[in-house]
mmCIF file of N, CA and C in Angstrom:
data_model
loop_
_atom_site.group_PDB
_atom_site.id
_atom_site.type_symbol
_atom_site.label_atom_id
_atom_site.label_comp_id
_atom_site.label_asym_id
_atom_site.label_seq_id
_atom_site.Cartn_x
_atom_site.Cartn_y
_atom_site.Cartn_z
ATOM 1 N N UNK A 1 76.892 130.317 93.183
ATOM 2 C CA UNK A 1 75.466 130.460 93.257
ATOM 3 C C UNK A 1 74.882 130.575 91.858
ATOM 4 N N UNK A 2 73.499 130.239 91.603
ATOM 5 C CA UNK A 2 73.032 129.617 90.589
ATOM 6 C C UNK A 2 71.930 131.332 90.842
ATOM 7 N N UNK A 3 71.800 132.271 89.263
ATOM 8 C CA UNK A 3 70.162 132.941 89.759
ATOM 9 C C UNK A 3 69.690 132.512 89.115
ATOM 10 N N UNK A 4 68.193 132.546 89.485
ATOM 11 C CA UNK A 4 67.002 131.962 89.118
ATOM 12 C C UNK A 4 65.964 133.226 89.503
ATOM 13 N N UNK A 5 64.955 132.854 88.832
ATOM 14 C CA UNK A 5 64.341 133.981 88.875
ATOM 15 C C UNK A 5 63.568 134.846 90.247
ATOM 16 N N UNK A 6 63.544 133.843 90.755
ATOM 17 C CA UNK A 6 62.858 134.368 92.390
ATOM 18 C C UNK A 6 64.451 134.804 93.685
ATOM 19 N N UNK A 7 65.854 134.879 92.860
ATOM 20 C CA UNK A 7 66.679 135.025 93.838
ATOM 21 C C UNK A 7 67.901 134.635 93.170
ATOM 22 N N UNK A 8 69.295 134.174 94.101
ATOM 23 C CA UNK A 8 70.569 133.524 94.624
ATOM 24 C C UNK A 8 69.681 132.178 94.661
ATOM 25 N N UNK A 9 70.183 131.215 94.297
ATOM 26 C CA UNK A 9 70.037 129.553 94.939
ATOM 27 C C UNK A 9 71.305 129.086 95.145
ATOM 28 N N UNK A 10 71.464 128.755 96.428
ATOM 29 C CA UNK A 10 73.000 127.707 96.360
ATOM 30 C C UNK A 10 72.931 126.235 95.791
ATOM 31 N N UNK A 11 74.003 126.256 94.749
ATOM 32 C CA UNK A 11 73.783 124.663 94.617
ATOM 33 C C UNK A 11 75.173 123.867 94.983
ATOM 34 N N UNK A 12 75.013 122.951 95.345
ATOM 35 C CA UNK A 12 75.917 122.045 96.219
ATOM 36 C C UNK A 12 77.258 121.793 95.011
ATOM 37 N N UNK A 13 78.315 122.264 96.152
ATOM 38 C CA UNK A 13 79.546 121.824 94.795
ATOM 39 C C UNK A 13 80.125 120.437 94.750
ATOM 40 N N UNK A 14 80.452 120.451 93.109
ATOM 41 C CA UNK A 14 80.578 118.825 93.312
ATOM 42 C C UNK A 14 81.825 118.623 93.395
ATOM 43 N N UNK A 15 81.977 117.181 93.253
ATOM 44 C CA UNK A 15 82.468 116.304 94.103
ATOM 45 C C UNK A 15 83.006 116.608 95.146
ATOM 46 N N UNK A 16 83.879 115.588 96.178
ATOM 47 C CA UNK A 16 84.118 115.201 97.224
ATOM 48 C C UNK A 16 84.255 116.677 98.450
ATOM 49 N N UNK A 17 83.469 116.245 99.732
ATOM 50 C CA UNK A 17 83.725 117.408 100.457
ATOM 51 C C UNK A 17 85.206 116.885 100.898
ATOM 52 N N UNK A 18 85.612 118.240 102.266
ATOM 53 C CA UNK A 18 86.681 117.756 103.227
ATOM 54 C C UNK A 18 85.882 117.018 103.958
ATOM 55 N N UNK A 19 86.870 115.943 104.858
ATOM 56 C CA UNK A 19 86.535 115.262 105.925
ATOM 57 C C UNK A 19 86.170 116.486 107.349
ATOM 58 N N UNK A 20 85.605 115.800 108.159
ATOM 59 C CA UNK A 20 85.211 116.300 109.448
ATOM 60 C C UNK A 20 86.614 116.373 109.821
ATOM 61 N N UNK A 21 87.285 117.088 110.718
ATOM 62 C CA UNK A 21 88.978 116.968 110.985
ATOM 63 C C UNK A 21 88.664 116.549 112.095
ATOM 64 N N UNK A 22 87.960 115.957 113.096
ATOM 65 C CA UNK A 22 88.112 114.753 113.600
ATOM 66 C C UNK A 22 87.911 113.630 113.626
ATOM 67 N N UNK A 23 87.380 113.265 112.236
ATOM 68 C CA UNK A 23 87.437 112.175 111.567
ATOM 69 C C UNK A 23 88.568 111.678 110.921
ATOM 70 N N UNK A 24 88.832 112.774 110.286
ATOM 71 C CA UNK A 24 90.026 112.656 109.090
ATOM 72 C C UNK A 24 91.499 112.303 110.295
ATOM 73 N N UNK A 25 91.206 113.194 111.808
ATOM 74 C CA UNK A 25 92.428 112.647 112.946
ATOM 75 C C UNK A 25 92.418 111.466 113.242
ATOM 76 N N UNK A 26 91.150 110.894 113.314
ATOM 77 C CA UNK A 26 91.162 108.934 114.115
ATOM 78 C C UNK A 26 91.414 108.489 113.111
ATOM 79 N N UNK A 27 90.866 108.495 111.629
ATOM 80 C CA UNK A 27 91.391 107.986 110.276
ATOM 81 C C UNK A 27 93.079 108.184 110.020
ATOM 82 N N UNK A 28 93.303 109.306 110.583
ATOM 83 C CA UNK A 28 95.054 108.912 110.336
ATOM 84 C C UNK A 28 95.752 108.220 111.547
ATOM 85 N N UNK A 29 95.047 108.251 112.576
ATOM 86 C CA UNK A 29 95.608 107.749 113.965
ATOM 87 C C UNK A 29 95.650 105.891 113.323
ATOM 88 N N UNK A 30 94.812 105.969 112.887
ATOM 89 C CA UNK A 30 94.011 104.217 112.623
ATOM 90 C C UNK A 30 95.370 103.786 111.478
ATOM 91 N N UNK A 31 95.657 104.351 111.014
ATOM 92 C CA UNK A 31 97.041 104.254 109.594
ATOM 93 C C UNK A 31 98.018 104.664 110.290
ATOM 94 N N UNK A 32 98.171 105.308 111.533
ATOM 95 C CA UNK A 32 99.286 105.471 111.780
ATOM 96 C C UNK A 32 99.751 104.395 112.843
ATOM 97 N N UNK A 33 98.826 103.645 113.300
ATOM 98 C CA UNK A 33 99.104 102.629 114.177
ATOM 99 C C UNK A 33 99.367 101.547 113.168
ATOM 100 N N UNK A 34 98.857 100.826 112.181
ATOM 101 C CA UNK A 34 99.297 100.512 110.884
ATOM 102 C C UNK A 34 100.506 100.196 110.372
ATOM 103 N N UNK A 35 101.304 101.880 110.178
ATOM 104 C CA UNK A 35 102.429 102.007 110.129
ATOM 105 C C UNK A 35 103.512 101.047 110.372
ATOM 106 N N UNK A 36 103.128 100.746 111.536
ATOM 107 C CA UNK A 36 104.740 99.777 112.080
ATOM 108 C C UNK A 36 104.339 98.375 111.243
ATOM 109 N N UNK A 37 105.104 97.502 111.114
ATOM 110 C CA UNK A 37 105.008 96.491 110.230
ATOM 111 C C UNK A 37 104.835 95.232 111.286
ATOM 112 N N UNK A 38 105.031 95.807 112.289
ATOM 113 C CA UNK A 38 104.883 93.964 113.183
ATOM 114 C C UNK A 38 103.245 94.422 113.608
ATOM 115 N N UNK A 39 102.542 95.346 113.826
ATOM 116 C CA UNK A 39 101.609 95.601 113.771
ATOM 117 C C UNK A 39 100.645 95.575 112.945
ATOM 118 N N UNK A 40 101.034 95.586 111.362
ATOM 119 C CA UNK A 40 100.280 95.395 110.478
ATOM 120 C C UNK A 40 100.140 93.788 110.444
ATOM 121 N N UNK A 41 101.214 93.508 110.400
ATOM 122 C CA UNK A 41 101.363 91.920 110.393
ATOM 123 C C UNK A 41 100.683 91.487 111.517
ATOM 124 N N UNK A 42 100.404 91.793 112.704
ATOM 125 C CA UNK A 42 99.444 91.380 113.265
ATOM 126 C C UNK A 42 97.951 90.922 112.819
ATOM 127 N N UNK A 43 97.414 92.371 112.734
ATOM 128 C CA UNK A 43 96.186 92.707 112.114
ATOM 129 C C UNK A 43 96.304 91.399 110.768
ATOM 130 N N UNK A 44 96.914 91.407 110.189
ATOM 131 C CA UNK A 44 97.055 90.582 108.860
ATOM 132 C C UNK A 44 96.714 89.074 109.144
ATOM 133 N N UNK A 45 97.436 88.558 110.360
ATOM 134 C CA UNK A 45 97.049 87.158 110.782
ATOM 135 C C UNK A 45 96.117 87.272 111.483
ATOM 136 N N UNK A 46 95.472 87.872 112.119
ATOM 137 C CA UNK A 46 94.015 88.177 112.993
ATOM 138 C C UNK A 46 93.117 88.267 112.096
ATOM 139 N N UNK A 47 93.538 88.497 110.865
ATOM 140 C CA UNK A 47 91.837 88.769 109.724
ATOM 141 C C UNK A 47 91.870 87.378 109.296
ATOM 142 N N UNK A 48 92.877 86.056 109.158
ATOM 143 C CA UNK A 48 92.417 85.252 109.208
ATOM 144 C C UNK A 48 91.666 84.566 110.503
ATOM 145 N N UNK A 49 91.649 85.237 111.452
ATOM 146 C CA UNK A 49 90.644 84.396 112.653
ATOM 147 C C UNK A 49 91.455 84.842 114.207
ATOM 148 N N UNK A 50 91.157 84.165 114.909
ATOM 149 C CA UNK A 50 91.071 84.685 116.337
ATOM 150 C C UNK A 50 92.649 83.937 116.881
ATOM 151 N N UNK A 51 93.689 84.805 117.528
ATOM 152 C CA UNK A 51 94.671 84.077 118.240
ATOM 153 C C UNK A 51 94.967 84.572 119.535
ATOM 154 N N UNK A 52 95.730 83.635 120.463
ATOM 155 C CA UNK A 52 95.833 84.303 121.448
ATOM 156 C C UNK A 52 97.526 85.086 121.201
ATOM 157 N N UNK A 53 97.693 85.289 122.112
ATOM 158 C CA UNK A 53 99.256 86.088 121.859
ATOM 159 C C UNK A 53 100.640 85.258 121.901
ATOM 160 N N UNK A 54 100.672 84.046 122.389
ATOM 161 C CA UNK A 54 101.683 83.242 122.339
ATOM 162 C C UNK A 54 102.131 82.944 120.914
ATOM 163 N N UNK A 55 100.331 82.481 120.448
ATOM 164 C CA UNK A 55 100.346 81.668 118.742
ATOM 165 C C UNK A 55 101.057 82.864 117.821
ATOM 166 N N UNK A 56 100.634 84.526 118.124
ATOM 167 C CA UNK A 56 100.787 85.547 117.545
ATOM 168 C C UNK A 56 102.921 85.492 117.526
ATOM 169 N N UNK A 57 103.112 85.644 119.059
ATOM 170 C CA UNK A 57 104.364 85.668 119.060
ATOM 171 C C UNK A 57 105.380 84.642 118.216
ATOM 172 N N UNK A 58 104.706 83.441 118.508
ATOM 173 C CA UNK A 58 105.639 82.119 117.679
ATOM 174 C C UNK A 58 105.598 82.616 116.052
ATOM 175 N N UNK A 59 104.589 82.535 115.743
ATOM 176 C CA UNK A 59 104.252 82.963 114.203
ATOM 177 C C UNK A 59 105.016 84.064 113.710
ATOM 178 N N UNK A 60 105.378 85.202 114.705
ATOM 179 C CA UNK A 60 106.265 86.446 114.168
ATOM 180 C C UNK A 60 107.584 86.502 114.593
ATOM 181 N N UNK A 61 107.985 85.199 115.598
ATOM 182 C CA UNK A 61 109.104 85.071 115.987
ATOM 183 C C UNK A 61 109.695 86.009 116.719
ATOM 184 N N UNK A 62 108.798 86.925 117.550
ATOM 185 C CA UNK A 62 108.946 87.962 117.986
ATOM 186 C C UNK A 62 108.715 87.311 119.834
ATOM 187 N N UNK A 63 109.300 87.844 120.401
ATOM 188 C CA UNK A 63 108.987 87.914 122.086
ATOM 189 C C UNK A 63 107.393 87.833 122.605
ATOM 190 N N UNK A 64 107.259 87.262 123.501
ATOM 191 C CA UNK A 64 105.739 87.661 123.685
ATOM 192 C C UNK A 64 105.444 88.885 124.201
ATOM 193 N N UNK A 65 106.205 89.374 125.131
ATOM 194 C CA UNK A 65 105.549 90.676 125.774
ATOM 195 C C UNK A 65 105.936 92.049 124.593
ATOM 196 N N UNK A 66 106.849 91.728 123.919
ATOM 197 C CA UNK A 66 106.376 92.243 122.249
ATOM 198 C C UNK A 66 105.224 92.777 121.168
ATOM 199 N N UNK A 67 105.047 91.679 121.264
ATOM 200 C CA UNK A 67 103.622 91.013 120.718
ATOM 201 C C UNK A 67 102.346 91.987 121.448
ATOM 202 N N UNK A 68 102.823 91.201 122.932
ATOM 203 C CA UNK A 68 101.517 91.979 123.993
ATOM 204 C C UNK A 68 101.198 93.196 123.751
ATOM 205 N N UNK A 69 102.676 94.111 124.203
ATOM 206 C CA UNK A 69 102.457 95.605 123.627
ATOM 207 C C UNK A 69 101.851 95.672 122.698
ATOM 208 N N UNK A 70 102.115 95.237 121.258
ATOM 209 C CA UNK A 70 101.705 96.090 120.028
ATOM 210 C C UNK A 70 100.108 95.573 120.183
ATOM 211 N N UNK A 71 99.326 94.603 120.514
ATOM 212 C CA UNK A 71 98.350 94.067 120.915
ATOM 213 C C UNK A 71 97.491 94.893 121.453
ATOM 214 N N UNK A 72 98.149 95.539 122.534
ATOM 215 C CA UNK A 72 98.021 96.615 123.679
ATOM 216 C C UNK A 72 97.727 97.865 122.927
ATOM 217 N N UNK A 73 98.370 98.620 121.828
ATOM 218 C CA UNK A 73 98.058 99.757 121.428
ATOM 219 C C UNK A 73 97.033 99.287 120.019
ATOM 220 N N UNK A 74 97.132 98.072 119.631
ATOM 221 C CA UNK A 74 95.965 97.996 118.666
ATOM 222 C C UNK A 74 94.501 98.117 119.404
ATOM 223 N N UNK A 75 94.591 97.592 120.415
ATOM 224 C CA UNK A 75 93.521 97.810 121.069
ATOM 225 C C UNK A 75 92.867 98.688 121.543
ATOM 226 N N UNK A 76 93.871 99.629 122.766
ATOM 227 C CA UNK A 76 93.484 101.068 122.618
ATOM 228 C C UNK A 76 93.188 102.242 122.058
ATOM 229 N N UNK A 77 93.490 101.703 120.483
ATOM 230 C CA UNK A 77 92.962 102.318 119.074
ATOM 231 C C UNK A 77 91.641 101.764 118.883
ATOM 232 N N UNK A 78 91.516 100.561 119.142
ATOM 233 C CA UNK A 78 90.286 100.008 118.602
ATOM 234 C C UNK A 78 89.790 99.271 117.383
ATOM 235 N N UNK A 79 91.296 99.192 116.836
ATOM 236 C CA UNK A 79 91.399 97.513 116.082
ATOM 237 C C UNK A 79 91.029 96.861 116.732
ATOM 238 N N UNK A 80 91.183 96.263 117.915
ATOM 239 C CA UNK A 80 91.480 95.007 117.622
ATOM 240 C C UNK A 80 90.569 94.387 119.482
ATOM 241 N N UNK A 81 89.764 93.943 119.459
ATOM 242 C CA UNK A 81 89.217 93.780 120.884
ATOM 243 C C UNK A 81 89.922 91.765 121.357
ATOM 244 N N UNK A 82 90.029 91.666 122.618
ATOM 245 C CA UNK A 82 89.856 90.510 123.129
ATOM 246 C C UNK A 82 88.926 90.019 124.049
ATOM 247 N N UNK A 83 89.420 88.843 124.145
ATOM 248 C CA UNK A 83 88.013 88.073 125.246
ATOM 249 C C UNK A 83 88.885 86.838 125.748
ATOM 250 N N UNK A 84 88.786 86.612 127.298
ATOM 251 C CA UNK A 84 89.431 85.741 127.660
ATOM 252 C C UNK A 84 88.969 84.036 127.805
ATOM 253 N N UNK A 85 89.419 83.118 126.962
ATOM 254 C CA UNK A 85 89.286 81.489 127.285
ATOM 255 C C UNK A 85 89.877 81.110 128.244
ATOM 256 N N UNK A 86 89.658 80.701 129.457
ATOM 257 C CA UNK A 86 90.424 80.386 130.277
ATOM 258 C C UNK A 86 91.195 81.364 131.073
ATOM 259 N N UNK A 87 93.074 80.252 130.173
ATOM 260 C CA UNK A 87 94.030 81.853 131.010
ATOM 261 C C UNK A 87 94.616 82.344 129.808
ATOM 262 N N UNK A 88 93.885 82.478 128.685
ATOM 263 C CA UNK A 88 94.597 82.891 127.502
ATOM 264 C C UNK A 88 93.338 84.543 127.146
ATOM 265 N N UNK A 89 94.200 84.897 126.758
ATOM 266 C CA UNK A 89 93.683 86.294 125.725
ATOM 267 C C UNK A 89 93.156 85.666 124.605
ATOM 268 N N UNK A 90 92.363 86.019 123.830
ATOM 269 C CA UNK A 90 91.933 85.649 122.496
ATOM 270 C C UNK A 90 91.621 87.119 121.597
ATOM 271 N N UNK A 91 92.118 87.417 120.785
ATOM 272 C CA UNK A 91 92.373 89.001 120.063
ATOM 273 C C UNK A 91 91.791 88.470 118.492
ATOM 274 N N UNK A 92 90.902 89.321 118.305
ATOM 275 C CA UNK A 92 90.155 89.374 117.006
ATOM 276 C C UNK A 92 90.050 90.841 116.462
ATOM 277 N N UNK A 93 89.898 90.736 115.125
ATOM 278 C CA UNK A 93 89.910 92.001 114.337
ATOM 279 C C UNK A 93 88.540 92.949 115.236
ATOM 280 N N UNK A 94 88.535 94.172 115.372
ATOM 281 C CA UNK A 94 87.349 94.539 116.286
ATOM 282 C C UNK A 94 86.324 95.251 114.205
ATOM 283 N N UNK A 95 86.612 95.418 113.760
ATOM 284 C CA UNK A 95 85.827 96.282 112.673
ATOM 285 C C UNK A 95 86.326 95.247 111.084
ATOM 286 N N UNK A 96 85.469 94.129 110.853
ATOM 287 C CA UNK A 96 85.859 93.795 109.493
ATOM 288 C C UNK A 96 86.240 94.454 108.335
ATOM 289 N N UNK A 97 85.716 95.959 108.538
ATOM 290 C CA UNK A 97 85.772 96.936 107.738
ATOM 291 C C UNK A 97 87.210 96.767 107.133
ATOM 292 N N UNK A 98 88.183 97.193 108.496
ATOM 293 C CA UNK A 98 89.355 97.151 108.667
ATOM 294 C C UNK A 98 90.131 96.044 107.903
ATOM 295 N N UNK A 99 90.007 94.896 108.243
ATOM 296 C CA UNK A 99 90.571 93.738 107.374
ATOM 297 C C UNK A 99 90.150 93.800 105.626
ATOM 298 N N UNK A 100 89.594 94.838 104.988
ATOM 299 C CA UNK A 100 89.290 94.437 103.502
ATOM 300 C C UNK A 100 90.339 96.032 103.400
ATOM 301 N N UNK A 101 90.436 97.007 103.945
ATOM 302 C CA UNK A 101 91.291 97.756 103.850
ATOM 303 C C UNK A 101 92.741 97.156 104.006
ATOM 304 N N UNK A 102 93.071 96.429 105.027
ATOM 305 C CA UNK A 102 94.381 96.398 104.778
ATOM 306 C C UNK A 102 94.661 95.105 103.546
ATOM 307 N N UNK A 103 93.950 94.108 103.504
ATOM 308 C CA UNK A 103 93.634 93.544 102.391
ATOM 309 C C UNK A 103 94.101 93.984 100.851
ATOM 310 N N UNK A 104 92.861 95.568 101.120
ATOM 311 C CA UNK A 104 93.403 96.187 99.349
ATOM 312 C C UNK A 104 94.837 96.731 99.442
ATOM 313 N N UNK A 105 94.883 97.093 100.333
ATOM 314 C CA UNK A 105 96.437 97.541 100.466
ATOM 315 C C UNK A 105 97.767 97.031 100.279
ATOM 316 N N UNK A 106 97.413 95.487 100.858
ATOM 317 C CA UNK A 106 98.462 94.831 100.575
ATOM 318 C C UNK A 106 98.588 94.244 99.247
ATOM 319 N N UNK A 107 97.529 93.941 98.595
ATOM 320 C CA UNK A 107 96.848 93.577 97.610
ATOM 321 C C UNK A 107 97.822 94.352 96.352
ATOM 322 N N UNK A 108 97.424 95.753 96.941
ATOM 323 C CA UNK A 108 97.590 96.881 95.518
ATOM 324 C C UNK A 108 99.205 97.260 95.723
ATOM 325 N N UNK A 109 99.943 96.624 96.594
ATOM 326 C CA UNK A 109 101.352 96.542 96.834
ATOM 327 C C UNK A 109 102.198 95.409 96.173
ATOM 328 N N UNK A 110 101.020 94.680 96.414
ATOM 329 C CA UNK A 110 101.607 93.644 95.902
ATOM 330 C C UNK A 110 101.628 93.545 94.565
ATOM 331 N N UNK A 111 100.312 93.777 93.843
ATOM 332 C CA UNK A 111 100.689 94.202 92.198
ATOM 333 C C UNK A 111 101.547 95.004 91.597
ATOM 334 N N UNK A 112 102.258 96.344 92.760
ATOM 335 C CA UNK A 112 103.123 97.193 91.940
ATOM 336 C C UNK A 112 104.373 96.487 92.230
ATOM 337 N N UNK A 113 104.819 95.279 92.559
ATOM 338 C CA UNK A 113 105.727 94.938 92.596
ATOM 339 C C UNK A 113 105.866 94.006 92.012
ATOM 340 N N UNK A 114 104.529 93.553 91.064
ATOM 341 C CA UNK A 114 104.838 92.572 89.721
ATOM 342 C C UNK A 114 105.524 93.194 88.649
ATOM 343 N N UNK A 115 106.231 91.949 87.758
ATOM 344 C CA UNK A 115 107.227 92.537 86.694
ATOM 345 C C UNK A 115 106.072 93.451 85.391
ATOM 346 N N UNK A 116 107.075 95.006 85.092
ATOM 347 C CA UNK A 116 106.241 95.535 83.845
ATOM 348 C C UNK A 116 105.580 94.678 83.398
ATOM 349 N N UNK A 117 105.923 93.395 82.442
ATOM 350 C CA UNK A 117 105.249 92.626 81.401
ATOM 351 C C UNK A 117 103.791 92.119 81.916
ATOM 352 N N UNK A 118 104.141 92.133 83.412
ATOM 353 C CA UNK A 118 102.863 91.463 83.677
ATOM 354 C C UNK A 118 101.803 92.486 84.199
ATOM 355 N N UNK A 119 102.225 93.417 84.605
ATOM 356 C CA UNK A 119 101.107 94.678 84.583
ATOM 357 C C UNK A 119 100.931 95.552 83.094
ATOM 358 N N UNK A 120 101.466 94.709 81.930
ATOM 359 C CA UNK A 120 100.649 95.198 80.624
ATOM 360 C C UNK A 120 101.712 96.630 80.270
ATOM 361 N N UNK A 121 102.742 96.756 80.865
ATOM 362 C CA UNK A 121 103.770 97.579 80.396
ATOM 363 C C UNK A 121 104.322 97.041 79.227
ATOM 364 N N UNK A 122 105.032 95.988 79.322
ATOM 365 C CA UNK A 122 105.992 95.269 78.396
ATOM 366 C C UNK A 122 104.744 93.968 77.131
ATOM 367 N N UNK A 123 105.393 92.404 77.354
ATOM 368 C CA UNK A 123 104.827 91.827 76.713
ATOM 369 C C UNK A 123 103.601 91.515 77.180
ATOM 370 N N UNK A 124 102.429 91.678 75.889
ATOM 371 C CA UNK A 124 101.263 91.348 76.087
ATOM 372 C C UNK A 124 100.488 90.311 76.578
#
């Protein structure tokens, strides 16, 4: 608290508050579904555009009812919504938000696994 002459004034402390802790729970639920790697890799080919689950399965070489599942819990998280063509599922990213996050992520993984020299450790 700050005095001033008429009292106590509170002044706001800086930087960053805590999260709401049920925010900060769906925010780790959302990374923890993430987690698994055939799941991320999902999400990863879905931020380029819309597939149904067969195209998903061939592409990951994985089973379809595989596929379906992890499909199944991206969804009930709320990645990831579908809409049916016909007799096919069609599964799209549900929050673009989402696709520039896993984006930087893979992104900023992928740079720590360039050689020293080229992240400016070694030769210039």
């Amino acid at each position: 608290m700050t005095q001033l002459s008429g009292g106590p004034v509170e002044t706001a402390p800086e930087g960053p508050q805590p999260l709401d802790p049920e925010l900060l729970a769906d925010a780790a639920a959302a990374f923890g579904m993430l987690a698994a790697t055939s799941r991320l890799q999902i999400v990863w080919l879905l931020a380029d555009g819309p597939r149904d689950v067969g195209t998903l399965a061939t592409t990951l070489g994985q089973p379809v009812a595989t596929v379906s599942q992890h499909l199944a819990k991206l969804k009930l998280a709320g990645l990831v919504r579908a809409r049916r063509e016909g007799r096919h599922q069609i599964y799209v990213i549900a929050d673009a938000g989402m696709v520039e996050v896993v984006r930087t992520v893979v992104a900023a993984q992928d740079r720590r696994r360039e050689p020293d020299a080229v992240r400016g450790r070694g030769i210039a």
